């Protein structure tokens, strides 16, 4: 993963954690989101 991808990944992680905290995303939906994000950031 490049530095830029890592930065984007961390940024998304913050957003997702915030959404989970406020109940926008349900906990079980998040792993699916992460799987997709990891696929996108895999270099």
Coordinates of C-alpha atoms in Angstrom, one line a residue:
X1 CA 0.0 0.0 0.0
X2 CA 1.4 3.4 -0.9
X3 CA 1.5 6.3 1.5
X4 CA -1.3 8.0 -0.2
X5 CA -3.5 4.8 -0.1
X6 CA -2.6 4.4 3.6
X7 CA -3.7 8.0 4.2
X8 CA -7.0 7.5 2.4
X9 CA -7.5 4.2 4.3
X10 CA -7.0 5.9 7.7
X11 CA -9.3 8.7 6.6
X12 CA -12.0 6.3 5.7
X13 CA -11.5 4.4 9.0
X14 CA -12.1 7.6 11.0
X15 CA -15.3 8.3 9.0
X16 CA -16.6 4.8 9.4
X17 CA -15.9 4.7 13.1
X18 CA -17.8 8.0 13.5
X19 CA -20.7 6.6 11.5
X20 CA -20.8 3.5 13.7
X21 CA -20.7 5.7 16.8
X22 CA -23.7 7.7 15.6
X23 CA -25.6 4.7 14.3
X24 CA -25.4 5.5 10.6
X25 CA -23.8 2.2 9.8
X26 CA -24.7 -0.9 11.7
X27 CA -21.7 -2.9 13.1
X28 CA -22.4 -5.9 10.8
X29 CA -22.4 -3.7 7.7
X30 CA -19.0 -2.3 8.5
X31 CA -16.9 -5.5 7.9
X32 CA -18.4 -5.7 4.4
X33 CA -17.4 -2.0 3.8
X34 CA -13.9 -2.8 5.0
X35 CA -13.6 -5.8 2.7
X36 CA -14.5 -3.5 -0.2
X37 CA -12.2 -0.8 0.9
X38 CA -9.3 -3.2 1.4
X39 CA -9.8 -4.5 -2.1
X40 CA -9.7 -1.0 -3.4
X41 CA -6.5 -0.1 -1.5
X42 CA -4.7 -3.3 -2.3
X43 CA -1.7 -2.3 -4.4

